[in-house]
Short mmCIF file of C-alpha atoms in Angstrom, two decimals:
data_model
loop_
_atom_site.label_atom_id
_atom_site.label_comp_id
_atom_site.label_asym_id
_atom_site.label_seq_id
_atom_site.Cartn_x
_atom_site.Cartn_y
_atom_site.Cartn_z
CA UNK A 2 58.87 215.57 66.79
CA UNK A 3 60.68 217.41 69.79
CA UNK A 4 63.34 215.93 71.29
CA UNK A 5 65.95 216.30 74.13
CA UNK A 6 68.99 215.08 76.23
CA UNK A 7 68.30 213.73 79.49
CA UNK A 8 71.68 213.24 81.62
CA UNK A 9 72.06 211.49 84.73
CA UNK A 10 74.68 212.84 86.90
CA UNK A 11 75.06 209.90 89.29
CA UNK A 12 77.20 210.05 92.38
CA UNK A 13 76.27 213.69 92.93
CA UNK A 14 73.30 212.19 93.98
CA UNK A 15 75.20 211.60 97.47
CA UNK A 16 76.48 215.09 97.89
CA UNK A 17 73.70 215.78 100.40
CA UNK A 18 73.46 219.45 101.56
CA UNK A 19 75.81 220.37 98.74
CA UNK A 20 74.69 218.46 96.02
CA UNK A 21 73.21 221.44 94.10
CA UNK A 22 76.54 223.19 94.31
CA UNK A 23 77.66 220.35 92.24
CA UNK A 24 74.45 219.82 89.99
CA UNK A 25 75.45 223.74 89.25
CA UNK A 26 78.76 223.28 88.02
CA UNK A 27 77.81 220.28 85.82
CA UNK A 28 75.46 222.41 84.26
CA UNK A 29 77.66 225.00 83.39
CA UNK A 30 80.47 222.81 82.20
CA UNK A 31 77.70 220.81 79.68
CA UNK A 32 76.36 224.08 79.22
CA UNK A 33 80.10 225.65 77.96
CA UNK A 34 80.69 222.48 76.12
CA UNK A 35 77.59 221.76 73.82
CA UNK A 36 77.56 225.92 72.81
CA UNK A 37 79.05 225.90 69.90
CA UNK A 38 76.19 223.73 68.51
CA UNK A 39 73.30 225.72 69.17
CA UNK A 40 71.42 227.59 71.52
CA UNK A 41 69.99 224.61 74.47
CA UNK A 42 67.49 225.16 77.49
CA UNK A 43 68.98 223.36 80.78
CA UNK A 44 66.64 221.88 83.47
CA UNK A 45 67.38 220.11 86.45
CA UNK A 46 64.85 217.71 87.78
CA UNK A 47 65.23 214.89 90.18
CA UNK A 48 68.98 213.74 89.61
CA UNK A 49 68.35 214.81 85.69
CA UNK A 50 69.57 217.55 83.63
CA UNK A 51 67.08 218.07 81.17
CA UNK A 52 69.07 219.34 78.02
CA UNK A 53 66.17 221.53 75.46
CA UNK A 54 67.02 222.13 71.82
CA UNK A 55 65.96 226.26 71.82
CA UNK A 56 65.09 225.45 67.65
CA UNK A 57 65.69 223.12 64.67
CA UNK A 58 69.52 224.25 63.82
CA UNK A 59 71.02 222.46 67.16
CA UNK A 60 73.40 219.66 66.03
CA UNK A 61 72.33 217.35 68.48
CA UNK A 62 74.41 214.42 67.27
CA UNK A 63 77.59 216.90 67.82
CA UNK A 64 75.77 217.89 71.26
CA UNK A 65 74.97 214.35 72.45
CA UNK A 66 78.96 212.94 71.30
CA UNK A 67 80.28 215.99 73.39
CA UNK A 68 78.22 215.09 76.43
CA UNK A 69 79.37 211.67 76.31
CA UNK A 70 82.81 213.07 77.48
CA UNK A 71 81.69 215.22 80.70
CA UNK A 72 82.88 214.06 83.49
CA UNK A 73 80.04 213.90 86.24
CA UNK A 74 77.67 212.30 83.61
CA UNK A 75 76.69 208.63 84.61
CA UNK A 76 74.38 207.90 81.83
CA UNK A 77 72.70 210.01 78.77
CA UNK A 78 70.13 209.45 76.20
CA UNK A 79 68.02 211.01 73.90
CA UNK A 80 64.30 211.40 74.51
CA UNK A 81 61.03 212.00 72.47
CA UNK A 82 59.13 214.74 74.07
CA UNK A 83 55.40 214.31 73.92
CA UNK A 84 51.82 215.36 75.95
CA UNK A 85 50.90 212.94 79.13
CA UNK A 86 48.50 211.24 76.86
CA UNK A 87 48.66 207.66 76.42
CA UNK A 88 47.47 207.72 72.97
CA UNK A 89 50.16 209.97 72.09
CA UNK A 90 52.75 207.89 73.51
CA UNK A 91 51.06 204.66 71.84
CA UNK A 92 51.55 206.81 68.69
CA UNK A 93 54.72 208.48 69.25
CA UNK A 94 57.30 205.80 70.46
CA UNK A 95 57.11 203.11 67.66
CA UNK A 96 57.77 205.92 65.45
CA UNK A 97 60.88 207.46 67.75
CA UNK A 98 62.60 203.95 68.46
CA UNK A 99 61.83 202.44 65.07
CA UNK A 100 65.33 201.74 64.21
CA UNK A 101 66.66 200.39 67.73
CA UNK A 102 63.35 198.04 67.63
CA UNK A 103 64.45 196.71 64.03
CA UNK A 104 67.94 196.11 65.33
CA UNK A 105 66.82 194.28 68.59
CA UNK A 106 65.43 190.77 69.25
CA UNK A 107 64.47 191.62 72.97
CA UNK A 108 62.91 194.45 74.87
CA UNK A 109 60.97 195.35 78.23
CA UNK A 110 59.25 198.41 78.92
CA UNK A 111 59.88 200.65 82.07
CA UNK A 112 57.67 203.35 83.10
CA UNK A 113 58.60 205.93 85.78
CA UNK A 114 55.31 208.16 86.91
CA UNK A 115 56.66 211.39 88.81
CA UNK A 116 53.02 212.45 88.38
CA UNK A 117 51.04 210.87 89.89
CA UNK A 118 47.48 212.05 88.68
CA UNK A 119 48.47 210.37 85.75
CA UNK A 120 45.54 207.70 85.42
CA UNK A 121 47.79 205.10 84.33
CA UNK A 122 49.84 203.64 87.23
CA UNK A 123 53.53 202.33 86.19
CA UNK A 124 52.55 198.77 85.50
CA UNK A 125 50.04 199.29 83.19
CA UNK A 126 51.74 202.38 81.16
CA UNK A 127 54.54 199.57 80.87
CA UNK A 128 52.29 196.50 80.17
CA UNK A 129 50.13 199.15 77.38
CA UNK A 130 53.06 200.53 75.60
CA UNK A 131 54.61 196.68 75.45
CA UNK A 132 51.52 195.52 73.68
CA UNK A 133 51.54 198.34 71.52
CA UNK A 134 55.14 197.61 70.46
CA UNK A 135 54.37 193.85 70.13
CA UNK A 136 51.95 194.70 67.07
CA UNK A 137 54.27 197.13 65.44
CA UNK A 138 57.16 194.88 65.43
CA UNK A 139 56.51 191.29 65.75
CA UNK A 140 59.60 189.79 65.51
CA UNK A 141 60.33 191.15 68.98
CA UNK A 142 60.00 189.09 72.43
CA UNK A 143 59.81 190.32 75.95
CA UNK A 144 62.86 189.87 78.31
CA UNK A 145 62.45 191.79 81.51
CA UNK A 146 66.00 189.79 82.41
CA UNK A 147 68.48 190.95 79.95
CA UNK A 148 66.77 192.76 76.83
CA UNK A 149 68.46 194.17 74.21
CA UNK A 150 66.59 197.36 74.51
CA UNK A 151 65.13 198.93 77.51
CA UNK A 152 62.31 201.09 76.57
CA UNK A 153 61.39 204.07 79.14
CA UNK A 154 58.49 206.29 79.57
CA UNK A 155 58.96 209.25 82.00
CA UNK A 156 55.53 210.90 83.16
CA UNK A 157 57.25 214.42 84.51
CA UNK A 158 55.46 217.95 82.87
CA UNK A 159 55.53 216.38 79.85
CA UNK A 160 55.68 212.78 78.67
CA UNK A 161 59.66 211.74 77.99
CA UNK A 162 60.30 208.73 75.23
CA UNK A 163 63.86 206.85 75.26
CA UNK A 164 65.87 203.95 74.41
CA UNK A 165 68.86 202.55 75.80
CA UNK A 166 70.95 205.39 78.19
CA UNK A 167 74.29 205.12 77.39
CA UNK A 168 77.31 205.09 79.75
CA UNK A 169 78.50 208.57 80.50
CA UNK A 170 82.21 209.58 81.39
CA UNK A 171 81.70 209.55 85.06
CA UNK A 172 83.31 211.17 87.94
CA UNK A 173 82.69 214.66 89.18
CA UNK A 174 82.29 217.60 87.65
CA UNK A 175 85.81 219.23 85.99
CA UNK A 176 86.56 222.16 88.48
CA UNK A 177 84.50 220.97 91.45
CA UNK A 178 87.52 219.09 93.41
CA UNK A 179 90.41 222.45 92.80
CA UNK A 180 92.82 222.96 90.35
CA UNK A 181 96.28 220.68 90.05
CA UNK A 182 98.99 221.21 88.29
CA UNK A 183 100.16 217.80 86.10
CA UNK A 184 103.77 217.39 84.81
CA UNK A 185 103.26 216.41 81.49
CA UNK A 186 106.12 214.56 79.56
CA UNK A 187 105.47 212.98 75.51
CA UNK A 188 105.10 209.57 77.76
CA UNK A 189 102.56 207.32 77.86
CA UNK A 190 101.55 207.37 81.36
CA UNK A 191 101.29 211.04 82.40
CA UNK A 192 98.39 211.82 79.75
CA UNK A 193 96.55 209.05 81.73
CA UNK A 194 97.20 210.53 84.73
CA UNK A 195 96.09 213.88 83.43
CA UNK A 196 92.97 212.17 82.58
CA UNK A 197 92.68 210.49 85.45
CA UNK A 198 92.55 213.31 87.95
CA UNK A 199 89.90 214.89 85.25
CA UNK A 200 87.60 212.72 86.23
CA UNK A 201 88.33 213.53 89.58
CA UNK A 202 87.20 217.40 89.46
CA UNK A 203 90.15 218.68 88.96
CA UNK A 204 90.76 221.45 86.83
CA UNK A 205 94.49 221.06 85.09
CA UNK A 206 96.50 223.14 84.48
CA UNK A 207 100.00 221.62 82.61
CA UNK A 208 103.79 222.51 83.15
CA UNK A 209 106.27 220.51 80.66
CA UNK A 210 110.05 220.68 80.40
CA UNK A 211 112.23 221.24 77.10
CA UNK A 212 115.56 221.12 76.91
CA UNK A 213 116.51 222.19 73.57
CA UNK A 214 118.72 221.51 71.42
CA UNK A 215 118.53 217.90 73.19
CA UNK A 216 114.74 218.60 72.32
CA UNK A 217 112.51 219.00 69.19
CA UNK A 218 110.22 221.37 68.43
CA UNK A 219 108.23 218.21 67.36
CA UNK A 220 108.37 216.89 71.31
CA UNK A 221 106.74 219.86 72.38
CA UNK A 222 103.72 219.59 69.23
CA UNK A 223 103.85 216.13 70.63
CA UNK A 224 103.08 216.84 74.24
CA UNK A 225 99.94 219.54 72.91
CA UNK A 226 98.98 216.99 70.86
CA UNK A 227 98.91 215.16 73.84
CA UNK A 228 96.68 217.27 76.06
CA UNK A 229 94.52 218.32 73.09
CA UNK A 230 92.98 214.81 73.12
CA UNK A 231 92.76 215.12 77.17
CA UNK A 232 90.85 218.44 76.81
CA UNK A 233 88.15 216.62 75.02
CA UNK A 234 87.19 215.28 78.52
CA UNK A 235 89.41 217.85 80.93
CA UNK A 236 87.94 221.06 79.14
CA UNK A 237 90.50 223.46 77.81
CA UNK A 238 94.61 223.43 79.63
CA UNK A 239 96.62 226.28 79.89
CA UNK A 240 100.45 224.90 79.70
CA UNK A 241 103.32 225.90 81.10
CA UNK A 242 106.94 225.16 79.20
CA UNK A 243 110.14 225.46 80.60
CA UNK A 244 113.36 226.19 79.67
CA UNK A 245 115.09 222.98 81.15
CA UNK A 246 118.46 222.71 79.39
CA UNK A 247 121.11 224.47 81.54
CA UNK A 248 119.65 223.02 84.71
CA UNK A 249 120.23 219.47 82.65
CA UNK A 250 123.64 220.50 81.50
CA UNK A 251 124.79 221.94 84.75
CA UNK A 252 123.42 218.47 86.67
CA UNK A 253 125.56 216.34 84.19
CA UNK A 254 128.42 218.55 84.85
CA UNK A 255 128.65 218.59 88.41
CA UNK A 256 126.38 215.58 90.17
CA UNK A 257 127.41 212.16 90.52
CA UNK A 258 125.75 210.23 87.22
CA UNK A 259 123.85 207.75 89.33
CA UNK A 260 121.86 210.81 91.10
CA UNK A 261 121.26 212.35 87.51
CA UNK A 262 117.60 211.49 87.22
CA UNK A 263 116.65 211.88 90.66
CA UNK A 264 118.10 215.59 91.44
CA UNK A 265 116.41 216.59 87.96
CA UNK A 266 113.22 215.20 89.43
CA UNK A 267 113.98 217.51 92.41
CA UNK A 268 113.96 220.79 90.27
CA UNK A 269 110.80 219.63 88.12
CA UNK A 270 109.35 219.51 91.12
CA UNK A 271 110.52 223.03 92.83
CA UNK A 272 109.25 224.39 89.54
CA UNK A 273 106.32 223.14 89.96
CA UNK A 274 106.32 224.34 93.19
CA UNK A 275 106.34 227.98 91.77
CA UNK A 276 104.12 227.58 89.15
CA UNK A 277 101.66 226.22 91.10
CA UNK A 278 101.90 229.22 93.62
CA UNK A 279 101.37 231.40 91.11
CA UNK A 280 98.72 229.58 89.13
CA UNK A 281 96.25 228.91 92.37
CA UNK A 282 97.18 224.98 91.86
CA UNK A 283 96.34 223.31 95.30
CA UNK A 284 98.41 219.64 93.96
CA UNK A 285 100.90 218.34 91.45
CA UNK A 286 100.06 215.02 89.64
CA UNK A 287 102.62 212.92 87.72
CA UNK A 288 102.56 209.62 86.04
CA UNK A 289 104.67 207.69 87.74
CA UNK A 290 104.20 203.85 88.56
CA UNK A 291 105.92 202.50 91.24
CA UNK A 292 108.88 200.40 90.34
CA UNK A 293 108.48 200.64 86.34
CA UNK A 294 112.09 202.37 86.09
CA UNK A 295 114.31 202.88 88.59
CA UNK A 296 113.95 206.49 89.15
CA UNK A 297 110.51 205.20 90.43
CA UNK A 298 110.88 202.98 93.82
CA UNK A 299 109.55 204.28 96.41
CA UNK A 300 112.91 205.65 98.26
CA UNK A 301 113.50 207.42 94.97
CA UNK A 302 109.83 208.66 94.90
CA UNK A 303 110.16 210.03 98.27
CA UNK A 304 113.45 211.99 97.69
CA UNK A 305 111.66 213.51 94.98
CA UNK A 306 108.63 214.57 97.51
CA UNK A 307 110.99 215.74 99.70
CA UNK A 308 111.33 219.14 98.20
CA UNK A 309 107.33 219.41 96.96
CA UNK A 310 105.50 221.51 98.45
CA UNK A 311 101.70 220.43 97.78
CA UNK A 312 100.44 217.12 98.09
CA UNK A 313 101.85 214.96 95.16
CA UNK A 314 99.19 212.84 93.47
CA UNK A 315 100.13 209.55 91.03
CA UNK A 316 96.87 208.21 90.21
CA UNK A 317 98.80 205.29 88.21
CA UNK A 318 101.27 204.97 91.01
CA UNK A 319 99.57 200.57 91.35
CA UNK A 320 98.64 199.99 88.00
CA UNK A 321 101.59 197.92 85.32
CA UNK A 322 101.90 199.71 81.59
CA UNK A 323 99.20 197.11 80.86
CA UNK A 324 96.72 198.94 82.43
CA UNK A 325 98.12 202.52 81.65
CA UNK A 326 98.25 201.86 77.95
CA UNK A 327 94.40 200.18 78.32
CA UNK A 328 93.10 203.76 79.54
CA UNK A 329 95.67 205.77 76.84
CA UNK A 330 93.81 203.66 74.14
CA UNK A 331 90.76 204.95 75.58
CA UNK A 332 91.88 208.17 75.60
CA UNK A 333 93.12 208.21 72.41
CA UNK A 334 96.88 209.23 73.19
CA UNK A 335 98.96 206.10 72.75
CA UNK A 336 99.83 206.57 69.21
CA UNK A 337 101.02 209.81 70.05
CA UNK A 338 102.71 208.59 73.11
CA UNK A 339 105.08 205.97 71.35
CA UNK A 340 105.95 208.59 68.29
CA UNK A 341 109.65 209.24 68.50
CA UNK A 342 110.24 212.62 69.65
CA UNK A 343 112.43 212.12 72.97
CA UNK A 344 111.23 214.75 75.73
CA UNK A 345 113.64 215.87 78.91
CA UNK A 346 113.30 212.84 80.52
CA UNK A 347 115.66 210.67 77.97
CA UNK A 348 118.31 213.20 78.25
CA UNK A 349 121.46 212.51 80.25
CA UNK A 350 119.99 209.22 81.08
CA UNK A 351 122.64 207.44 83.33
CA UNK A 352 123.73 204.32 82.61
CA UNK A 353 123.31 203.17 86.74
CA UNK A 354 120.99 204.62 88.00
CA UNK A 355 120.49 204.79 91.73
CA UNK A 356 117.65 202.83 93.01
CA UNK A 357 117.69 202.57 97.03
CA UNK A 358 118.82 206.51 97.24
CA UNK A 359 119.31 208.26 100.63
CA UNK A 360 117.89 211.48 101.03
CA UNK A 361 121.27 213.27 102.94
CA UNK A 362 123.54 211.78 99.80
CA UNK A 363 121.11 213.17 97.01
CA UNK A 364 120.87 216.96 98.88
CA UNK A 365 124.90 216.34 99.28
CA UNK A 366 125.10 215.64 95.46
CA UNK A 367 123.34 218.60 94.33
CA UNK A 368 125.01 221.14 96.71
CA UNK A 369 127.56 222.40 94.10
CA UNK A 370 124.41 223.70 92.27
CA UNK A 371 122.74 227.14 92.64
CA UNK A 372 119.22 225.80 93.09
CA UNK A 373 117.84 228.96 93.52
CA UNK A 374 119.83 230.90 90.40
CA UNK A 375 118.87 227.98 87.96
CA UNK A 376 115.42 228.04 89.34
CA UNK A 377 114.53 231.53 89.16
CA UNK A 378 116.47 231.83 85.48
CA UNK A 379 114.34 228.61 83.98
CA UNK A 380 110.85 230.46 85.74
CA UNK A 381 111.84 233.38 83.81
CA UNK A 382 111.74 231.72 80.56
CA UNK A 383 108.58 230.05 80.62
CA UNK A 384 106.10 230.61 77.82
CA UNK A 385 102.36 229.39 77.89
CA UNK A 386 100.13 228.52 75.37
CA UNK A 387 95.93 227.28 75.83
CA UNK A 388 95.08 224.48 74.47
CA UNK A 389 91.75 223.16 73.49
CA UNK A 390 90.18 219.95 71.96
CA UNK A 391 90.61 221.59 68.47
CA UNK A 392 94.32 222.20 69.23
CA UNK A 393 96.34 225.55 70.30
CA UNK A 394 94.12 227.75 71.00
CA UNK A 395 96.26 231.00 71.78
CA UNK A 396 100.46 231.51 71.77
#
């Protein structure tokens, strides 16, 4: 029995003039993502992508789990691929959906004619196939309000047999929206984030700051491990790592304690600043929430912004750790987050930290400090690694 993947890709349906652009770039993402199990045919039809097994080796159960994490995907299924006979579908669907019909109690049958010299209209394809079910598997009952299973026929070129569609990942294509670069810490909330702005198009790239000896090894493994299980929906990150630690020592050594956190937020984000030149980034993304720790209200938030220079995204900037650690279940990067490997962040923590700060007193507490030196010496330093679902990829 042939069978295929039919994906949904939902709001590119309101693209208008430039929804094929985006119908395009889905393609080639599911397309990049479902190669390494076999060789698949892609068709696009009517707000459908029409995934074809080229042969018998495909691992579609590997191909279908993969798809469920592409962003721009608002439903997928599976499909039984048989002539526009109604015989053959009589014959062929009690057969394909045997198991989801033994599992369910309910079930109503929808039937979607794109041809329409079929000589069955909807209705009766529907009220046929129903009957025909009915006598296979009698302990079923129609419920055209809330059925357990919602059997479709598609009459396209061929006939198209399915179950249930399942929920896709949503969003937009990864790449269509630009590329950002996210500061990524061995926290909880800017993995979120990261996967946040995923789902948004955007193509991430990731910058993270060690400051070793103060630093593990093990927090840097942490933060890959990190992005590993965001590149199962992102696609693969190329990271960025800094050499933090004299720009830490030197801020301890010469800045008032209380500004501590919030001038080393300024040079994360200068940093970034010349990464993302470099990198084509057109946006940096953190995971800050407003008002979860004081280096986080929103004067301290916009001395930070005061020295980026791209628009500064926080996609969890409303949401409590409730919420955050809801989606990094999801994600499958709490348990990493909470491991105990302390990143930049932790170090040099002050004890008072300032929480109403004033732009003119945070540039006066960092002018002893040769912004520009300690900036250019940490950019010289950095090392990059690419890093893919299955791990590193490349050092």
């Amino acid at each position: 029995m042939k069978e295929i993947i039919l994906i949904k890709d939902g709001e590119l349906a309101l693209k208008g003039l430039n929804r094929s652009t985006f119908e395009d770039m889905l393609v080639k993402n599911i397309r990049w993502r479902i190669k390494p199990f076999g060789a698949f045919d892609f068709k696009k039809s009517q707000s459908t992508v029409i995934v074809t097994p080229r042969n018998d080796e495909a691992d579609m159960d590997s191909a279908v789990d993969e798809i469920s994490r592409v962003f721009g995907i608002a439903g997928y299924s599976r499909a039984a691929v048989t002539d526009k006979n109604m015989d053959k579908i009589l014959e062929v669907a009690p057969i394909y959906l045997k198991d989801q019909l033994l599992e369910a109690k309910t079930f109503k049958v929808n039937a979607k004619r794109s041809d329409k010299k079929f000589p069955l209209k909807s209705p009766e394809i529907s009220a046929t196939l129903g009957g025909k079910l009915l006598e296979c598997f009698p302990h079923l009952r129609v419920d055209v309000k809330n059925p357990d299973i919602i059997v479709t026929v598609e009459i396209r070129d061929e006939a198209y047999i399915r179950g249930n569609q399942l929920k896709g990942a949503g969003g937009m294509p990864c790449g269509s929206s630009g590329r950002g670069l996210i500061l990524i810490s061995g926290g909880i909330d800017s993995p979120v984030a990261a996967y946040m702005m995923a789902k948004r198009g955007i193509e991430l790239v990731g910058i993270h700051f060690a400051s070793p000896p103060y630093t593990s090894l093990r927090a840097e493994e942490k933060v890959h491990d990190l992005l590993s299980k965001v590149a199962r929906y992102s696609g693969r990150i190329r990271l960025y790592t800094v050499p933090f630690t004299e720009i830490q020592e030197l801020i301890r050594e010469n800045c008032p304690e209380e500004y501590f956190t919030i001038i080393m937020r300024r040079f994360m984000m200068r940093l970034s600043n010349m990464l993302a030149h470099n990198t084509d980034c057109h946006a940096l993304i953190t995971g800050e929430s407003v008002a979860q720790v004081a280096s986080q209200t929103m004067l301290a938030l916009g001395c930070t912004d005061a020295v980026a220079e791209f628009p500064v995204f926080r996609p969890c900037i409303g949401m409590d750790k409730e919420e955050i650690i809801k989606i990094s279940r999801k994600i499958d990067t709490f348990e990493i987050s909470i491991q105990p490997f302390e990143d930049c962040c932790t170090v040099f923590t002050p004890k008072h930290p300032k929480t109403r700060p004033q732009l003119p007193d945070v540039v006066e507490a960092e002018k002893s400090l040769d912004i520009e030196g300690l900036c250019n010496r940490a950019y010289e330093g950095i090392k990059q690694i690419l890093i893919t679902a299955d791990g590193v990829e490349n050092a």
